[in-house]
Short mmCIF file of C-alpha atoms in Angstrom, two decimals:
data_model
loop_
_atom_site.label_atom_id
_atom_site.label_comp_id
_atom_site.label_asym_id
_atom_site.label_seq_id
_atom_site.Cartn_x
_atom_site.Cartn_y
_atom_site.Cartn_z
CA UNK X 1 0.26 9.52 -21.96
CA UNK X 2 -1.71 6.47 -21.62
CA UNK X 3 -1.55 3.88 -18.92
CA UNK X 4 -1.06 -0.22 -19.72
CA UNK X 5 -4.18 -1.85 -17.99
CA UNK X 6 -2.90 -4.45 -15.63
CA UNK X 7 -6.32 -5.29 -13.57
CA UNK X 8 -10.34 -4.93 -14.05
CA UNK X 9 -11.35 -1.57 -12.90
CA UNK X 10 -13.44 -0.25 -10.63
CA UNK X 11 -12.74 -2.91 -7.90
CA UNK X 12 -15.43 -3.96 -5.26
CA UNK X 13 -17.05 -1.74 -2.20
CA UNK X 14 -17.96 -3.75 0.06
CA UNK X 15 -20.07 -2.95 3.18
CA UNK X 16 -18.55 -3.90 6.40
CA UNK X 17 -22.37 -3.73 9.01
CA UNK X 18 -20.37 -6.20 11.62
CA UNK X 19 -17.21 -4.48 12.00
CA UNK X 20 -18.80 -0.92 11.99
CA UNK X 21 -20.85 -2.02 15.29
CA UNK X 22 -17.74 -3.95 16.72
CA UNK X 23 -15.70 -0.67 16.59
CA UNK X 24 -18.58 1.87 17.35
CA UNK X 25 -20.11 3.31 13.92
CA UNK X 26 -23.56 2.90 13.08
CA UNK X 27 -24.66 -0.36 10.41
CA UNK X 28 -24.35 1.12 7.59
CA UNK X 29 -21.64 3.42 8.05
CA UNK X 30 -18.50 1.87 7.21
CA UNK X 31 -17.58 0.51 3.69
CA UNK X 32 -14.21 -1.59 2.59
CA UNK X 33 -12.59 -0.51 -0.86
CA UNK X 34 -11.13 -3.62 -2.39
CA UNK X 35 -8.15 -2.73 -3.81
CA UNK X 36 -6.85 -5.85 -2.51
CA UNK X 37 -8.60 -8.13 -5.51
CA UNK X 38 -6.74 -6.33 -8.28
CA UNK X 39 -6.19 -9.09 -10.57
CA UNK X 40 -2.05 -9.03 -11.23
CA UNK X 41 0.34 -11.23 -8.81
CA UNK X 42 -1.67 -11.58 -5.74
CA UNK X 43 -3.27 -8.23 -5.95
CA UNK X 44 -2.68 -4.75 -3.99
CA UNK X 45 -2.44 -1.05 -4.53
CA UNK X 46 0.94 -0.97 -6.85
CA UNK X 47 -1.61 -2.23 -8.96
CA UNK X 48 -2.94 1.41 -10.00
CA UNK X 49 0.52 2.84 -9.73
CA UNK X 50 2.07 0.52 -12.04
CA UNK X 51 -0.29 0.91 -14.61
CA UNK X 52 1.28 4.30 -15.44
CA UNK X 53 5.05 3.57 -14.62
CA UNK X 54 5.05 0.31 -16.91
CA UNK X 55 3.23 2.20 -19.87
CA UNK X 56 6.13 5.18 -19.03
CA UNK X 57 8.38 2.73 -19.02
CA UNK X 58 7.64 1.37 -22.87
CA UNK X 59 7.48 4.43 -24.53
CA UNK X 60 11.20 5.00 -23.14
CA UNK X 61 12.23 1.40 -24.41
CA UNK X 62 13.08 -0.01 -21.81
CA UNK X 63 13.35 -3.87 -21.45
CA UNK X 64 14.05 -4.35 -17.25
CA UNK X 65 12.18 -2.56 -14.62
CA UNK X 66 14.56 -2.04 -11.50
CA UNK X 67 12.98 -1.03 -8.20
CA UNK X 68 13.87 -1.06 -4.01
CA UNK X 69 12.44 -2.70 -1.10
CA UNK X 70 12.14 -4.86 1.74
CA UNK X 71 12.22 -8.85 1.53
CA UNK X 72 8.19 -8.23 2.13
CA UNK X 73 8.15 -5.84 -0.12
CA UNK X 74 4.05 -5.85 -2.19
CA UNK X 75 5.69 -3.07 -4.66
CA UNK X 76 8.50 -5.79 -5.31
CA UNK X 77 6.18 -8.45 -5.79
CA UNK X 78 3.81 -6.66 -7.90
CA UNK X 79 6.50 -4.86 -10.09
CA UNK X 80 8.20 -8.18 -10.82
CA UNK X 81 4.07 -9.06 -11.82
CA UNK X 82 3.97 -6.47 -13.76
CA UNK X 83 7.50 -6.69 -15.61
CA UNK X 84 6.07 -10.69 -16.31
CA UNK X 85 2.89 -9.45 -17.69
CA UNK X 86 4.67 -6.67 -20.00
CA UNK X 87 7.54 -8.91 -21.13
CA UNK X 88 10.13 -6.85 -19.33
CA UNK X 89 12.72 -8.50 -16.90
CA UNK X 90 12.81 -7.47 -13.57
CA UNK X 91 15.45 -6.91 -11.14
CA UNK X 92 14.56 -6.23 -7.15
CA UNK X 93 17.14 -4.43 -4.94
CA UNK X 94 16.45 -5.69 -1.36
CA UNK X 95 18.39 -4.78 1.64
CA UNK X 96 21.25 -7.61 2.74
CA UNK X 97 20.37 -7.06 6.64
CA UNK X 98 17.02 -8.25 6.06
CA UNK X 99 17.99 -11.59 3.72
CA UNK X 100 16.12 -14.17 5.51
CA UNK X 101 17.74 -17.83 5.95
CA UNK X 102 14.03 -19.51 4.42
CA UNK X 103 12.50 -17.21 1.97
CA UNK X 104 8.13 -16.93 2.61
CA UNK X 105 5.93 -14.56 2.09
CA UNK X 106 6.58 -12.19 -0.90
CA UNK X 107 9.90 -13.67 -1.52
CA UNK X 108 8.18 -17.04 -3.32
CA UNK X 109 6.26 -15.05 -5.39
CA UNK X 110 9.36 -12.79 -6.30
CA UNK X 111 10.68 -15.84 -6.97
CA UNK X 112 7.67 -17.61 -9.10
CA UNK X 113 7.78 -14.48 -11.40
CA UNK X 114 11.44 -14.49 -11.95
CA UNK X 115 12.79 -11.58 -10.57
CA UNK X 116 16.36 -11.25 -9.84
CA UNK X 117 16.98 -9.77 -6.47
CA UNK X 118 19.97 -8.03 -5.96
CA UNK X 119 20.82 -7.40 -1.91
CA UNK X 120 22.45 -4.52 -1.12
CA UNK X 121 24.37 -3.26 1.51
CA UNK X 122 21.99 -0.18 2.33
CA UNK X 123 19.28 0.49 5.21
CA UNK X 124 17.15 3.01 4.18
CA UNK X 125 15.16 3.84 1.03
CA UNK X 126 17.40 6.47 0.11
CA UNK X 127 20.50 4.00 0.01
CA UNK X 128 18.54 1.65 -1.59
CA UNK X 129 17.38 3.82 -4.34
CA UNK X 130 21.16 5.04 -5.01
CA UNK X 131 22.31 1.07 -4.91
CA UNK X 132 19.13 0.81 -7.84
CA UNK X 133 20.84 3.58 -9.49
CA UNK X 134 24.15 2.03 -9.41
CA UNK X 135 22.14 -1.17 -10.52
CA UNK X 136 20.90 0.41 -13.24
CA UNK X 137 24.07 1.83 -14.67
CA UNK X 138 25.62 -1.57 -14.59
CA UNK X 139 22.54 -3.00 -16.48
CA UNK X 140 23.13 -0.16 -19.55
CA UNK X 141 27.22 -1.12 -19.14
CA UNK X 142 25.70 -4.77 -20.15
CA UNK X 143 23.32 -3.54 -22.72
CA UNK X 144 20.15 -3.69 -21.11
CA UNK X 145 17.69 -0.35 -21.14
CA UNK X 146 16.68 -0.04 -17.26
CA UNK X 147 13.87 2.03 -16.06
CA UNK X 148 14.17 2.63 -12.23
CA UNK X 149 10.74 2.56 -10.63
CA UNK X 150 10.18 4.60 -7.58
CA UNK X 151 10.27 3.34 -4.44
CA UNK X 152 6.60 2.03 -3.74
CA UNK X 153 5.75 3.38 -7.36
CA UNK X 154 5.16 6.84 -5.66
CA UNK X 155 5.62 9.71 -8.03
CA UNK X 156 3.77 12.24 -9.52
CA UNK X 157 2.70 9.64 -12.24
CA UNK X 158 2.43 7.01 -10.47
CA UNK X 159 -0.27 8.90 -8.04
CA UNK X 160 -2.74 8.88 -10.75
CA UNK X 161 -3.48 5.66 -10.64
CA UNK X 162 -4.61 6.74 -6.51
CA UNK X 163 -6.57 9.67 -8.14
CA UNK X 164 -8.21 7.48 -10.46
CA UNK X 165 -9.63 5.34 -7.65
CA UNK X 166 -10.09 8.50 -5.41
CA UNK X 167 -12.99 8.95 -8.51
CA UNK X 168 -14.69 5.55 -8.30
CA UNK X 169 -15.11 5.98 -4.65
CA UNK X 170 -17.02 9.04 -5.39
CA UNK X 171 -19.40 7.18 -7.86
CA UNK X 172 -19.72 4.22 -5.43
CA UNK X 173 -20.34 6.40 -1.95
CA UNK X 174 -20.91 9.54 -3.83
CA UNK X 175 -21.46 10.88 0.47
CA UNK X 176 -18.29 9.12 1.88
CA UNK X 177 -16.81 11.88 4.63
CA UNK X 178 -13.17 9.81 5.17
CA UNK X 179 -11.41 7.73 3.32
CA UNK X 180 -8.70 5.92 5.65
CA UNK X 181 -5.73 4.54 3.81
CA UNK X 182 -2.20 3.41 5.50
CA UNK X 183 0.22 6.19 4.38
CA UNK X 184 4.07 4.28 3.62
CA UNK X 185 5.38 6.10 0.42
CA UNK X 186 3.22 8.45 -0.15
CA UNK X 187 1.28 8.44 -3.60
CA UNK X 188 -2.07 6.74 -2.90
CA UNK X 189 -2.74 9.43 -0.03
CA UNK X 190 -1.31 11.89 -2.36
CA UNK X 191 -4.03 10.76 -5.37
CA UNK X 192 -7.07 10.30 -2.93
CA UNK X 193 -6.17 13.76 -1.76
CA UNK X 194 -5.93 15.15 -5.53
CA UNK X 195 -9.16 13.65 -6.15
CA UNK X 196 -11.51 13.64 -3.07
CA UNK X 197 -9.63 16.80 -1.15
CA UNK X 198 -7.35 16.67 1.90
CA UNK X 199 -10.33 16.94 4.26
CA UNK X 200 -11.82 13.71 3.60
CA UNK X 201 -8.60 11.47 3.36
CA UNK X 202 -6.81 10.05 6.84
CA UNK X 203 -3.78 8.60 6.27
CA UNK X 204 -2.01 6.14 9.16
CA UNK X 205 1.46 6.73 8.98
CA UNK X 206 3.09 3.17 8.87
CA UNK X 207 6.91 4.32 9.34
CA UNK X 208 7.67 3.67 6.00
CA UNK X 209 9.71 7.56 5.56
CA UNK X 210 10.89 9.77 8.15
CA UNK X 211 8.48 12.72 6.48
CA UNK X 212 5.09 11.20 4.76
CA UNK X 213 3.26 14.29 5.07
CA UNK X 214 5.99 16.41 3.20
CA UNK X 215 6.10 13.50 0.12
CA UNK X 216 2.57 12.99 -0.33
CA UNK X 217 1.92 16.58 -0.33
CA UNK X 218 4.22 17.32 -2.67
CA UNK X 219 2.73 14.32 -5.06
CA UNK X 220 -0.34 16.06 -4.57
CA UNK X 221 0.74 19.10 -5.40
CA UNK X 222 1.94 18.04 -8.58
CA UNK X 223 -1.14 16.21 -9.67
CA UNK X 224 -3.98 18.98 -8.68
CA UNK X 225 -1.21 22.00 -10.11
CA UNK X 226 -1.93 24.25 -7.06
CA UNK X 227 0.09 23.59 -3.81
CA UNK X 228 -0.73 21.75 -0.78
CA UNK X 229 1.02 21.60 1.83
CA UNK X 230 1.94 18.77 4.24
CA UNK X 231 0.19 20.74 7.55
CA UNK X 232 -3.45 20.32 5.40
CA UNK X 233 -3.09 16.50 4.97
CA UNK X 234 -5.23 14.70 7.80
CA UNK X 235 -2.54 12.11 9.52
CA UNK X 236 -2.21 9.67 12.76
CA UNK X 237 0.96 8.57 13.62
CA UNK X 238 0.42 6.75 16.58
CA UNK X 239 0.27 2.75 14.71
CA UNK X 240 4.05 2.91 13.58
CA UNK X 241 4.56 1.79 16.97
CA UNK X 242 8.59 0.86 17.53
CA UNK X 243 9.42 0.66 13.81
CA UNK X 244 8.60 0.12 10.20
CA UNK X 245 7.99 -3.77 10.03
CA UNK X 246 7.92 -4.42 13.42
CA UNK X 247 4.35 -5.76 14.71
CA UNK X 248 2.33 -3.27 16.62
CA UNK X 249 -0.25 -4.22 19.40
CA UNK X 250 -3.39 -2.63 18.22
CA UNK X 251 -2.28 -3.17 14.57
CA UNK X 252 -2.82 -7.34 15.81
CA UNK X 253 -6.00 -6.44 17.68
CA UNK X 254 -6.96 -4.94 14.51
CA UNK X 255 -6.30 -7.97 12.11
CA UNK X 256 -8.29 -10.33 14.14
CA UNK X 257 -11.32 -8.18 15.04
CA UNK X 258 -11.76 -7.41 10.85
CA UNK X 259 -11.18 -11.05 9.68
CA UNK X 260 -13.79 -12.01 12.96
CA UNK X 261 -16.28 -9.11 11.61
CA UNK X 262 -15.79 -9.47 8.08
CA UNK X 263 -13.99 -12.27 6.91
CA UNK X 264 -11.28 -9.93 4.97
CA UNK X 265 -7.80 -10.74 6.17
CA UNK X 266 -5.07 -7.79 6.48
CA UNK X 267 -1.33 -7.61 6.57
CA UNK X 268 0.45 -6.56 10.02
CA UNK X 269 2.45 -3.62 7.97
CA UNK X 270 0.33 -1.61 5.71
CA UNK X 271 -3.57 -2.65 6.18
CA UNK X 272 -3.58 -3.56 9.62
CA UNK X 273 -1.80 -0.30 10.55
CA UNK X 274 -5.16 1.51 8.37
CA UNK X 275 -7.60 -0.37 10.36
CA UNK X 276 -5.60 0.23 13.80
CA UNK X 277 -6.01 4.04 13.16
CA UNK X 278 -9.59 3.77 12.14
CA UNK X 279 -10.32 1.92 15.32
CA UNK X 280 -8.68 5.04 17.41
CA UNK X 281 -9.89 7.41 15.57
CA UNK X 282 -13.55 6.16 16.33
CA UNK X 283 -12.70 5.98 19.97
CA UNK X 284 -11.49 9.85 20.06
CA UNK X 285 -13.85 10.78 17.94
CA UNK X 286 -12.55 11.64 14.98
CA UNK X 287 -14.54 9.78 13.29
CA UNK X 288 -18.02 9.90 14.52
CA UNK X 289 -21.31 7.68 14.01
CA UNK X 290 -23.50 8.75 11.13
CA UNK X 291 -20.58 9.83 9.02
CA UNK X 292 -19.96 7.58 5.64
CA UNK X 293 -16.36 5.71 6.04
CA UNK X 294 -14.10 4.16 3.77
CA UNK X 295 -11.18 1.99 4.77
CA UNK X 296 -9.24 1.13 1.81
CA UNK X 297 -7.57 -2.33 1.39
CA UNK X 298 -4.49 -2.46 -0.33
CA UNK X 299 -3.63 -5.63 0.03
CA UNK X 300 -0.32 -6.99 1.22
CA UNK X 301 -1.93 -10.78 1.89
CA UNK X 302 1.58 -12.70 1.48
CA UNK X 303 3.49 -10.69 3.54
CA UNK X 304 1.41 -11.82 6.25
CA UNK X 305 2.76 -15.37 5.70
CA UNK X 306 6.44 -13.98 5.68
CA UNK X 307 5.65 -11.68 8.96
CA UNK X 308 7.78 -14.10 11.53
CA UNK X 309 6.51 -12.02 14.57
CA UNK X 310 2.85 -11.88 13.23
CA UNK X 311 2.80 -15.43 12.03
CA UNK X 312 3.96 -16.60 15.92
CA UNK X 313 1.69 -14.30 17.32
CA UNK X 314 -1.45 -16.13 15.40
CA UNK X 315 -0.33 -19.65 16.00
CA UNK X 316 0.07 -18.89 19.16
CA UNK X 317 -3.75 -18.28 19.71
CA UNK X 318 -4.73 -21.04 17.30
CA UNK X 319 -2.76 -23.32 19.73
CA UNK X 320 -4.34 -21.53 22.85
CA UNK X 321 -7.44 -22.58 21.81
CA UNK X 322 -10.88 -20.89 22.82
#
């Protein structure tokens, strides 16, 4: 099958000299891949996923992509990009617990690229996906042809988009030794793995599932055709911090010392939590000087706007002044 193209490909590696010093790694040993400045809906990872979901979703005919997540949700906003950019209509099933009295953040843009959001009275992605599925019968009662895309746009398929960039890293730092990523639903570790090997690919676990490791593993599994399991995947777990969502001390110190270093600005869910775990995995020496480094950015720029805590936390020190 072949994918719809939905962004310019391969996307920027930048080198990162200030922040590798600032966190302990020699000049020249720490690179960022922007995954970030894909060039649909305000960019991110979902980007490379989508491409194959969308084009899977045409050949079966169908006219509305319906997917899950939270009112920050980048795979919501980038699906409802997508579903503009395709002609398909879009419908967003968001949790009702989390409906927020002002919308910001993702929301707007959900909103700019007419999706319909439907909140639902589930909690976790499970329930969610089942209230899609409901969504989606109702939508073929009306006459519509749904196609439900997985939550985050992690499946088998939708992990080749993650093994296709786990390829242009090779040709851009043909000897990087890790690749960080933040690890939520599971298919971009699961493609990196399929196409760099689980030894070179840390994931930090965000607290997106109660079982990454098991999810990603079996993506990769699916894409390479031999098995691996989840105790082979490289993982840190210590940046979920209290919850999913919920803004993380280190994942803050993080933020700041990479937009200070580098000018590149990351979210306090997904990003943030990637370049808290690179920081500690420096500082126990995981990680060690001399060894080429990758942190991948996969965007997630608006939800920083519609983070309340994170947003607070910021102004806070803009109003602190120096």
């Amino acid at each position: 099958m072949e994918k719809v193209t939905l962004s310019a490909w391969p996307t920027p590696m930048e080198a990162a000299p200030r922040l590798a010093a600032e966190i302990g790694l020699a000049p020249d040993d720490l690179w960022i891949k922007r995954d970030d400045l894909t060039g649909l809906g305000g960019g991110g990872n979902k980007v490379r996923k989508l491409e194959w979901l969308v084009a899977d979703a045409l050949r079966c005919g169908a006219d509305t992509l319906v997917t899950t997540g939270g009112p920050q949700s980048n795979h919501a906003r980038l699906t409802a990009a997508a579903g503009a950019r395709a002609g398909l209509d879009v419908v967003l099933v968001m949790p009702a617990s989390g409906r927020p009295d002002r919308p910001g953040g993702n929301l707007l843009l959900d909103a700019a690229l007419a999706a319909r959001i439907v909140w639902a009275d589930a909690a976790g992605p499970a329930e969610l996906t089942a209230h899609a599925e409901t969504t989606c019968a109702a939508l073929r009662d009306g006459g519509a042809v749904p196609y439900l895309v997985p939550f985050g746009g992690s499946s088998a398929l939708g992990a080749r988009g993650y093994r296709e960039a786990g390829a242009e890293i090779l040709a851009q730092q043909p000897g990087v030794r890790h690749v960080v990523t933040a690890l939520g639903s599971g298919g971009t570790m699961a493609g990196l793995v399929a196409a760099l090997g689980a030894d070179r690919v840390l994931g930090v676990d965000v607290g997106a599932l109660p079982d990454p490791a098991t999810v990603a593993a079996a993506f990769a599994s699916a894409l390479t055709g031999q098995e691996v399991t989840a105790d082979r995947l490289r993982l840190r777990g210590e940046q979920v911090g209290t919850a999913y969502g919920v803004l993380h001390e280190p994942v803050l110190e993080a933020i700041t010392t990479v937009a200070r270093a580098e000018g590149v600005v990351l979210d306090p869910v997904y990003t943030g939590r990637a370049a808290a775990g690179l920081v500690a995995a420096v500082r126990d020496g995981t990680i060690r000087p001399g060894e080429r480094t990758v942190l991948l950015h996969t965007g997630g720029l608006p939800g920083l706007f519609g983070h309340a805590e994170a947003a607070d936390r910021l102004g806070r020190m803009l109003l602190s002044g120096p």
